[in-house]
CSV table of C-alpha atoms and ligand atoms in Angstrom, one decimal:
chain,number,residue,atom,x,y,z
A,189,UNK,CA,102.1,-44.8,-0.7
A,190,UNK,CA,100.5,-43.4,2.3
A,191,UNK,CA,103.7,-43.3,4.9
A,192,UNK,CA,105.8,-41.9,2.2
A,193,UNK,CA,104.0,-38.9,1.9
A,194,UNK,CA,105.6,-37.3,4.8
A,195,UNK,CA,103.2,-39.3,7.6
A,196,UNK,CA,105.9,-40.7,9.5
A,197,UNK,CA,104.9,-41.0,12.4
A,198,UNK,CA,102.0,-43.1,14.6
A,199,UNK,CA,98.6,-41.4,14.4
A,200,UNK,CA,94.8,-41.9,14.2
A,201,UNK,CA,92.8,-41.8,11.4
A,202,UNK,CA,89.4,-39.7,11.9
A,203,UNK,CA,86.1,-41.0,10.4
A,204,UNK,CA,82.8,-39.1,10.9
A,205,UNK,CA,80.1,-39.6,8.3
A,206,UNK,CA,79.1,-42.4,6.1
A,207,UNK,CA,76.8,-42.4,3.0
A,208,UNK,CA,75.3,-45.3,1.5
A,209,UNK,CA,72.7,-43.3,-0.9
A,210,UNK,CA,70.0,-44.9,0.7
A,211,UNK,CA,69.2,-44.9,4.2
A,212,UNK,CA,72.1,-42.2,4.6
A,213,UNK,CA,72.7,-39.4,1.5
A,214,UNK,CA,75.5,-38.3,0.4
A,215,UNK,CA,77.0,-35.4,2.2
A,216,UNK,CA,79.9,-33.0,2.3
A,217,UNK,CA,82.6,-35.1,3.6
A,218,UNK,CA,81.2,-38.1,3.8
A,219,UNK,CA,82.7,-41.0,2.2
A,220,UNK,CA,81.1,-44.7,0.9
A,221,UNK,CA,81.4,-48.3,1.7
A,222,UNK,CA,84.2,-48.2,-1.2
A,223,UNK,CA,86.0,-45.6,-0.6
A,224,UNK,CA,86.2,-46.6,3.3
A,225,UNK,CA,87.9,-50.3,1.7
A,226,UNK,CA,90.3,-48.1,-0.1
A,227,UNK,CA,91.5,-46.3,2.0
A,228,UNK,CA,92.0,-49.4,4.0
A,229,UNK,CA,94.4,-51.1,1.2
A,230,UNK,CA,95.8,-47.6,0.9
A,231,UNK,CA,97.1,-47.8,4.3
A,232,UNK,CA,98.0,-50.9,4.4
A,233,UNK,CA,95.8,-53.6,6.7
A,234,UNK,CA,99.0,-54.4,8.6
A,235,UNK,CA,99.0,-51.0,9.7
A,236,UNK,CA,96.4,-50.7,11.2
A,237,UNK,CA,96.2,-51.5,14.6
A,238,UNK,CA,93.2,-52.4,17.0
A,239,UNK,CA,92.5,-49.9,19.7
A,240,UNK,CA,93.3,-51.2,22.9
A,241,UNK,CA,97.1,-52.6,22.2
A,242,UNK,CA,97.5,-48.9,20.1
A,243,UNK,CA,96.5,-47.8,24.0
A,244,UNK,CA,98.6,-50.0,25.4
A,245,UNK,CA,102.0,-49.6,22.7
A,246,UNK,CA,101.6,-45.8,23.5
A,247,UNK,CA,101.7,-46.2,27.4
A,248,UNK,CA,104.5,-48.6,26.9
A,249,UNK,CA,106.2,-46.1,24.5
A,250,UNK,CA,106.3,-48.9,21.9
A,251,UNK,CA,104.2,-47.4,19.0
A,252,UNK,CA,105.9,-47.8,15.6
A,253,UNK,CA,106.0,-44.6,13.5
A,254,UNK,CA,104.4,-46.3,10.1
A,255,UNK,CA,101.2,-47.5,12.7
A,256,UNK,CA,97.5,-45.9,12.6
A,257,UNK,CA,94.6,-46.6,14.4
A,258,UNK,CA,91.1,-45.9,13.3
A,259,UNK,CA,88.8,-43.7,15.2
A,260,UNK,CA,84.9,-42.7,14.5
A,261,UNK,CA,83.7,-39.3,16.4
A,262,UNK,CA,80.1,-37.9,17.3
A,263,UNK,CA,78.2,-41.1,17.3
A,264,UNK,CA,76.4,-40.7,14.2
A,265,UNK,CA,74.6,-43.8,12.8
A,266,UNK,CA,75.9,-43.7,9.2
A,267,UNK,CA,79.1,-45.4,11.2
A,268,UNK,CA,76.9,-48.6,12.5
A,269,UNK,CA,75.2,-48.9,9.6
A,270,UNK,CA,77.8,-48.7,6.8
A,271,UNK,CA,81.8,-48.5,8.1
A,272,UNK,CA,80.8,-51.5,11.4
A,273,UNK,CA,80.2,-54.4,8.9
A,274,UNK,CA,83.7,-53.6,6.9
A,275,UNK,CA,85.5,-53.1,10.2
A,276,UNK,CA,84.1,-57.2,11.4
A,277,UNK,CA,85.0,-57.8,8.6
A,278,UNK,CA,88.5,-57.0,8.6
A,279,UNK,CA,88.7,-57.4,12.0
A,280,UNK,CA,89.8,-54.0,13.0
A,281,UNK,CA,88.9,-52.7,16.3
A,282,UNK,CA,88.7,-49.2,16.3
A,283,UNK,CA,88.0,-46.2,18.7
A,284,UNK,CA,84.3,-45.1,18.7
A,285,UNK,CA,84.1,-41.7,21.0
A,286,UNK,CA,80.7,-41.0,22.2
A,287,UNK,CA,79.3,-37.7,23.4
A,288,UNK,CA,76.6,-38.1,25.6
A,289,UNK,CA,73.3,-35.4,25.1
A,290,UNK,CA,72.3,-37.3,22.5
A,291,UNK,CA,70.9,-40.1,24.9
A,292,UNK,CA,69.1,-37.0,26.7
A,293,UNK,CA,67.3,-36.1,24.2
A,294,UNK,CA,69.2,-32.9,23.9
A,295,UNK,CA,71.5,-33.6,20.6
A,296,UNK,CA,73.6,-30.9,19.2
A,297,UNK,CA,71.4,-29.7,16.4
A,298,UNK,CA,73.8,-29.8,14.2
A,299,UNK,CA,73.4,-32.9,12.7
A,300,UNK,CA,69.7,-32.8,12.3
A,301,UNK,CA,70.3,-29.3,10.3
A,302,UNK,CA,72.9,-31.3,8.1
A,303,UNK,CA,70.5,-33.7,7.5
A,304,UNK,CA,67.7,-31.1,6.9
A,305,UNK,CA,70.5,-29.6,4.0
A,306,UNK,CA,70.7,-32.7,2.5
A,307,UNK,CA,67.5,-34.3,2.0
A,308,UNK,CA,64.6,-31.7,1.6
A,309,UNK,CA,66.6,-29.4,-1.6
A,310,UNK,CA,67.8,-30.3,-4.5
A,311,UNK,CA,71.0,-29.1,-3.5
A,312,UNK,CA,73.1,-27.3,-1.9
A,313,UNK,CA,72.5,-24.1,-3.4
A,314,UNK,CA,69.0,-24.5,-3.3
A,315,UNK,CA,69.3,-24.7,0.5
A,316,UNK,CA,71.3,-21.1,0.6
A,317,UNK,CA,69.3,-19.6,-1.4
A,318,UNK,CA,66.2,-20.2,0.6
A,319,UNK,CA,68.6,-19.5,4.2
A,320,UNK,CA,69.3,-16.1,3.0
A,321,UNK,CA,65.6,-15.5,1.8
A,322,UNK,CA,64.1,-16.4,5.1
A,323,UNK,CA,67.1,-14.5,7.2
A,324,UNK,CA,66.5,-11.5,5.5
A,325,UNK,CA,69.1,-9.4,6.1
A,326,UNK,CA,71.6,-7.1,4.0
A,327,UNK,CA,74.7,-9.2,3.2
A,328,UNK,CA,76.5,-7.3,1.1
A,329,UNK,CA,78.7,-5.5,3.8
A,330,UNK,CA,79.6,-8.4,5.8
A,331,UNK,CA,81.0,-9.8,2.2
A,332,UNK,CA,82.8,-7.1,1.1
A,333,UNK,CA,84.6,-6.8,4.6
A,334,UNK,CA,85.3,-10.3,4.5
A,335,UNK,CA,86.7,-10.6,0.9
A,336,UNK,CA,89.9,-11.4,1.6
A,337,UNK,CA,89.5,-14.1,4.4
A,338,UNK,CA,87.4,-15.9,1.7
A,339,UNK,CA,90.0,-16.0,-0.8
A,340,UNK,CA,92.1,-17.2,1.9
A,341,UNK,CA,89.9,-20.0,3.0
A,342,UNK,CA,89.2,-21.0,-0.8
A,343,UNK,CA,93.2,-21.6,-1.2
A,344,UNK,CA,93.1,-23.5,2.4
A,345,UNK,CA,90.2,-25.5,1.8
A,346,UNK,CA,89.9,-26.0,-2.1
A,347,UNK,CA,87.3,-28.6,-1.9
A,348,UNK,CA,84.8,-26.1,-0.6
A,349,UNK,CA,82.7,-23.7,-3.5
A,350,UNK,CA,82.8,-20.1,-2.8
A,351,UNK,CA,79.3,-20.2,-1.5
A,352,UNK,CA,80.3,-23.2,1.6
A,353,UNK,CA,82.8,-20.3,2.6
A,354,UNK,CA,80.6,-17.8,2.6
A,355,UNK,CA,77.5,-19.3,4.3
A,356,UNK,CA,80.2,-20.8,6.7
A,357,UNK,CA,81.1,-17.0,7.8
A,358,UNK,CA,77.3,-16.0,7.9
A,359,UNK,CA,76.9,-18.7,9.8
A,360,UNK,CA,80.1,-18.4,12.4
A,361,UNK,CA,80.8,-14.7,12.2
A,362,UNK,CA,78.0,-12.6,11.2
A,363,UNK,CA,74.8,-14.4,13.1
A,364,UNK,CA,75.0,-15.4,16.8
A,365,UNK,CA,74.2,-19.3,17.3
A,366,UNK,CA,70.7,-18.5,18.7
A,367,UNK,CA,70.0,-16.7,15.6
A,368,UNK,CA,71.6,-19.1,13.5
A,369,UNK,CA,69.6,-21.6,14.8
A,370,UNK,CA,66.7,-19.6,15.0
A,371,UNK,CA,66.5,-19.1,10.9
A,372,UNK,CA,67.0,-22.7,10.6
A,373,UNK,CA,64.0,-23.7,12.9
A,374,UNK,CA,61.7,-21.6,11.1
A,375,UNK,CA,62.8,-23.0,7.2
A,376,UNK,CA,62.6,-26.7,8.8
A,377,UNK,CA,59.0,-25.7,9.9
A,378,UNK,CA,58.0,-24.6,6.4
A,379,UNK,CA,59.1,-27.1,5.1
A,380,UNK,CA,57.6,-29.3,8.0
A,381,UNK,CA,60.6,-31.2,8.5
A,382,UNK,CA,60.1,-32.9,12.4
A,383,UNK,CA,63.7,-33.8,14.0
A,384,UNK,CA,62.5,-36.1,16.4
A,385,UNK,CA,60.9,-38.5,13.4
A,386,UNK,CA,65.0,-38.7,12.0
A,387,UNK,CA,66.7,-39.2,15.1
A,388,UNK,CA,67.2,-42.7,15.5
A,389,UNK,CA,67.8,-42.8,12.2
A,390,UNK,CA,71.1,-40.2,12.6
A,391,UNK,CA,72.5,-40.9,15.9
A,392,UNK,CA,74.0,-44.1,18.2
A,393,UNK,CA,71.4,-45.7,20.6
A,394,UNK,CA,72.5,-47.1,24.1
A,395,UNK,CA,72.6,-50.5,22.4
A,396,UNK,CA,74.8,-49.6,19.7
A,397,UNK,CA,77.2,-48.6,22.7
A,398,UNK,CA,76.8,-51.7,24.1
A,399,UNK,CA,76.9,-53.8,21.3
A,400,UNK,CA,80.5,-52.0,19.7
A,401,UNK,CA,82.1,-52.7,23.4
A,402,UNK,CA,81.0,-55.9,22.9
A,403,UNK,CA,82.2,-56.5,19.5
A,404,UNK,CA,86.3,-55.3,21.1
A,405,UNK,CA,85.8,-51.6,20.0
A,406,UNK,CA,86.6,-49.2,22.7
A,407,UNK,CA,84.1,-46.6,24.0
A,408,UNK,CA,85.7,-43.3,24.7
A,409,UNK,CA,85.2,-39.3,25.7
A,410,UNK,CA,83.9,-36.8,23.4
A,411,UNK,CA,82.1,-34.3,25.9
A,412,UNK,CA,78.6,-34.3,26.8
A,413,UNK,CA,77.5,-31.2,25.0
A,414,UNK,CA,79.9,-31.3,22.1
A,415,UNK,CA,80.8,-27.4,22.1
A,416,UNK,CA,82.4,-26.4,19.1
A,417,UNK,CA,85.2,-24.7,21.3
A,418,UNK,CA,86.1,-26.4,24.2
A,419,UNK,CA,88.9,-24.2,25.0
A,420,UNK,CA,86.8,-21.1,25.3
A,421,UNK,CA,84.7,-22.8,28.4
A,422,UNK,CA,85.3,-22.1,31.8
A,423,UNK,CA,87.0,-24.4,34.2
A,424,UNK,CA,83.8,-25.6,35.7
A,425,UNK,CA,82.4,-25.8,32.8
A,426,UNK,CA,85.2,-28.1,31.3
A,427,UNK,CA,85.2,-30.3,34.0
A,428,UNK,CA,80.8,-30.9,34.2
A,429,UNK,CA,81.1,-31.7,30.6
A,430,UNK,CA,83.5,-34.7,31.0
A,431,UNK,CA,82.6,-35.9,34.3
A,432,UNK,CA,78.8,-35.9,32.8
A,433,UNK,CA,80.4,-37.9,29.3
A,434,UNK,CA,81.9,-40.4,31.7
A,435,UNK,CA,79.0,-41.1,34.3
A,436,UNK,CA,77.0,-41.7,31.3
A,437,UNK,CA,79.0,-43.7,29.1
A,438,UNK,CA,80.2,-46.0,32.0
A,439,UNK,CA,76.3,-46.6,33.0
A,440,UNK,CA,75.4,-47.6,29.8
A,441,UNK,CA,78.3,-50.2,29.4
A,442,UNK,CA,78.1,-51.1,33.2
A,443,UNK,CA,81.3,-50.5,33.6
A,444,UNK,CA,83.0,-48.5,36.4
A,445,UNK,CA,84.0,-45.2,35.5
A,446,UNK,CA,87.9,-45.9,35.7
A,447,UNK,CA,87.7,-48.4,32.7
A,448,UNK,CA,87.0,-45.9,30.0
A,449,UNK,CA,90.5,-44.5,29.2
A,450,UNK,CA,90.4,-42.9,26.1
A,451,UNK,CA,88.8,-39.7,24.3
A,452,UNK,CA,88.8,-37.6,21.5
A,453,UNK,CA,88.8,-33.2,21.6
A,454,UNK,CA,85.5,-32.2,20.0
A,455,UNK,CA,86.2,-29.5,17.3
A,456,UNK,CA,90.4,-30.4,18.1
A,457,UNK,CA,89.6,-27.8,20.8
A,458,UNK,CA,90.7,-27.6,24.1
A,459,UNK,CA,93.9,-25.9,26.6
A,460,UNK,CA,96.0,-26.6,29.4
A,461,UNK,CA,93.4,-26.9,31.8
A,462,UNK,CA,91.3,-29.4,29.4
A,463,UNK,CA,94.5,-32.0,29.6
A,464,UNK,CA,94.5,-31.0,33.7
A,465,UNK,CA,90.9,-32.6,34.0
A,466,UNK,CA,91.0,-35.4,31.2
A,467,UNK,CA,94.3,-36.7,33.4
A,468,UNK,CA,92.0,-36.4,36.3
A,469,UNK,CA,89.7,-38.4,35.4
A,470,UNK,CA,92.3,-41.3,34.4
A,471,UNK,CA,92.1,-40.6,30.6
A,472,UNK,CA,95.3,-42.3,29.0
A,473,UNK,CA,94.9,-41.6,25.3
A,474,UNK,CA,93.5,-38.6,23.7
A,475,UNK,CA,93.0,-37.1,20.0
A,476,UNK,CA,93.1,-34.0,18.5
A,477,UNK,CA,92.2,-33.5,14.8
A,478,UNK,CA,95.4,-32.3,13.2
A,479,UNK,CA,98.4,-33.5,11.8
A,480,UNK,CA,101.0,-30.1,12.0
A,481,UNK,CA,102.9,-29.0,14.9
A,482,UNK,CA,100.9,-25.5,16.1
A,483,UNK,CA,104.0,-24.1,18.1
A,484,UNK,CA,101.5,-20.9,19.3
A,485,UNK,CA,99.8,-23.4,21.5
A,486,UNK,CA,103.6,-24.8,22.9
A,487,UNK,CA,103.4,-27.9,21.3
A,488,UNK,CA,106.6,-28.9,21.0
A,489,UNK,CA,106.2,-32.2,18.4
A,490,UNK,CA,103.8,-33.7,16.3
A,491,UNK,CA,102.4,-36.4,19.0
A,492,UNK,CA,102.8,-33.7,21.8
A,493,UNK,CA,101.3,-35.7,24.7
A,494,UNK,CA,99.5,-39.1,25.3
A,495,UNK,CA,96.3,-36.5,25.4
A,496,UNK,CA,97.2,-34.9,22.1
A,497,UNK,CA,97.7,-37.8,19.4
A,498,UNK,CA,97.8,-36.5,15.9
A,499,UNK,CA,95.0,-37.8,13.4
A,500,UNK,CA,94.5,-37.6,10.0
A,501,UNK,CA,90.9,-36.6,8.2
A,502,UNK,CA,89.6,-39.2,5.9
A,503,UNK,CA,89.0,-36.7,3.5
A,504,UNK,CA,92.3,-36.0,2.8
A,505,UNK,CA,93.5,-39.6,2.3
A,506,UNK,CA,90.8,-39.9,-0.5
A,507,UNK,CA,92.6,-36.8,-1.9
A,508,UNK,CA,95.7,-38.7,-2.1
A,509,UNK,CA,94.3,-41.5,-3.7
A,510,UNK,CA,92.9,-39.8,-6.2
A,511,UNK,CA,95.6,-38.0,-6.7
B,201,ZN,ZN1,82.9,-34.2,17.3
């Protein structure tokens, strides 16, 4: 059983993408309707706590180590559309943390290049094959250099094919994000792919905001921008992107700012100075996206801080029940 297996202690459980295999495809990661009620009766319903007393129970230091809450990051749509009608259902209120550019129109681009990947190739390594033909660039160093960080990231993350790892690092190491980006721009052109025609289709509206408050789920922080690592901003910089996440979030629910209390670390990254402004700004419950102790970064226990709640990756409870 699921608290047996060493998870003894209160956490979140982290959801991000959904597939249904029609509106939404399958993706890496992403988990069905099915396997969302399984992992439910894996847990064990009476678990599972709704959001705002698991807020409450923690301020009040009354959280029982065998309880979880459920919480969805990045506001993707897959989460209305497909994991919404099992949570009514079930009645579990959950944690839903929103980050804000998409209502901009500026939304991190990395969702409209997953969905790019996964619906104009055949597969996956139909889409590398044409990223490294249209990037066009000598690879063979960068690989050999790296040979033995991808055997160690094969033995970390076994679920991922040799070829994920590798276009990972091309991605993250060798090419900056602009060209990154750029090479991706240029194969979703030739292949006249338009994100602006897909993105109500991948991310939240304002009314899907509204309507989960509505419904008892709480809205909380997840940046405006979503950087993929927080930590490295500057202070300023820290403190625009929450402030911004707020101001937008609380004018959409019309609610005043002081009544959205909870958040969630984009990327698990952030510092010191990250908890400084979150406690600032009156947030009372935070979550970061991992479930070990990292002692280079001072933590001293699993749960280290109202702002740093352990959570678990829904991924890896499907491993256990298949396993
Ligand atoms: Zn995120």
């Amino acid at each position: 059983m699921y608290f047996n297996k060493k998870n003894n202690f209160f956490h979140g459980i982290m959801f991000h993408h959904f597939h249904d295999n029609l509106k939404h495809k399958k993706s890496q990661g992403s988990i069905s309707k099915e396997d969302f009620c399984k992992i439910i009766k894996f847990i064990g319903r009476e678990n599972i706590i709704n959001a705002d007393l698991f807020q409450k129970k923690l301020k009040d230091n009354n959280l029982k180590k065998n309880e979880v809450c459920f919480t969805f990051d990045d506001s993707v749509k897959s989460q209305i559309d497909i994991a919404l009608p099992v949570l009514e259902e079930f009645k579990i209120k959950s944690f839903f943390f929103v980050y804000s550019s998409i209502f901009e129109n500026q939304p991190d681009n990395l969702e409209f290049f997953r969905y790019f990947r996964m619906n104009y190739f055949e597969n996956i390594d139909e889409f590398y094959n044409n990223f490294y033909k249209i990037l066009d660039r000598d690879l063979s160093n960068f690989f050999e250099e790296k040979i033995s960080i991808i055997q160690e990231k094969k033995i970390k993350f076994p679920y991922y094919s040799i070829e994920d790892i590798k276009f990972r690092l091309v991605r993250d190491q060798f090419l900056s994000k602009k060209e990154y980006e750029k090479s991706m721009f240029e194969m979703m052109k030739r292949k006249k792919f338009d994100p602006e025609t897909v993105k109500s289709k991948i991310f939240f509206n304002k009314e899907d905001v509204i309507n989960l408050s509505k419904l008892g789920h709480s809205i909380g922080l997840h940046s405006h921008s979503h950087p993929t690592s927080f930590k490295e901003l500057n202070q300023e910089d820290q403190e625009k992107e929450y402030k911004k996440n707020l101001y937008i979030l609380a004018k959409i629910l019309n609610k005043k700012e002081d009544e959205i209390k909870c958040m969630s670390h984009p990327c698990g990254s952030y510092n010191k100075y990250t908890l400084k402004v979150l406690k600032d700004l009156g947030i009372e419950i935070g979550f970061k996206q991992i479930m070990n102790i990292e002692s280079d970064k001072g933590m001293l226990k699993i749960n280290n801080s109202p702002l740093e709640i352990a959570r678990q990756d829904h991924a890896e409870i499907i491993r256990r029940i298949n396993e």
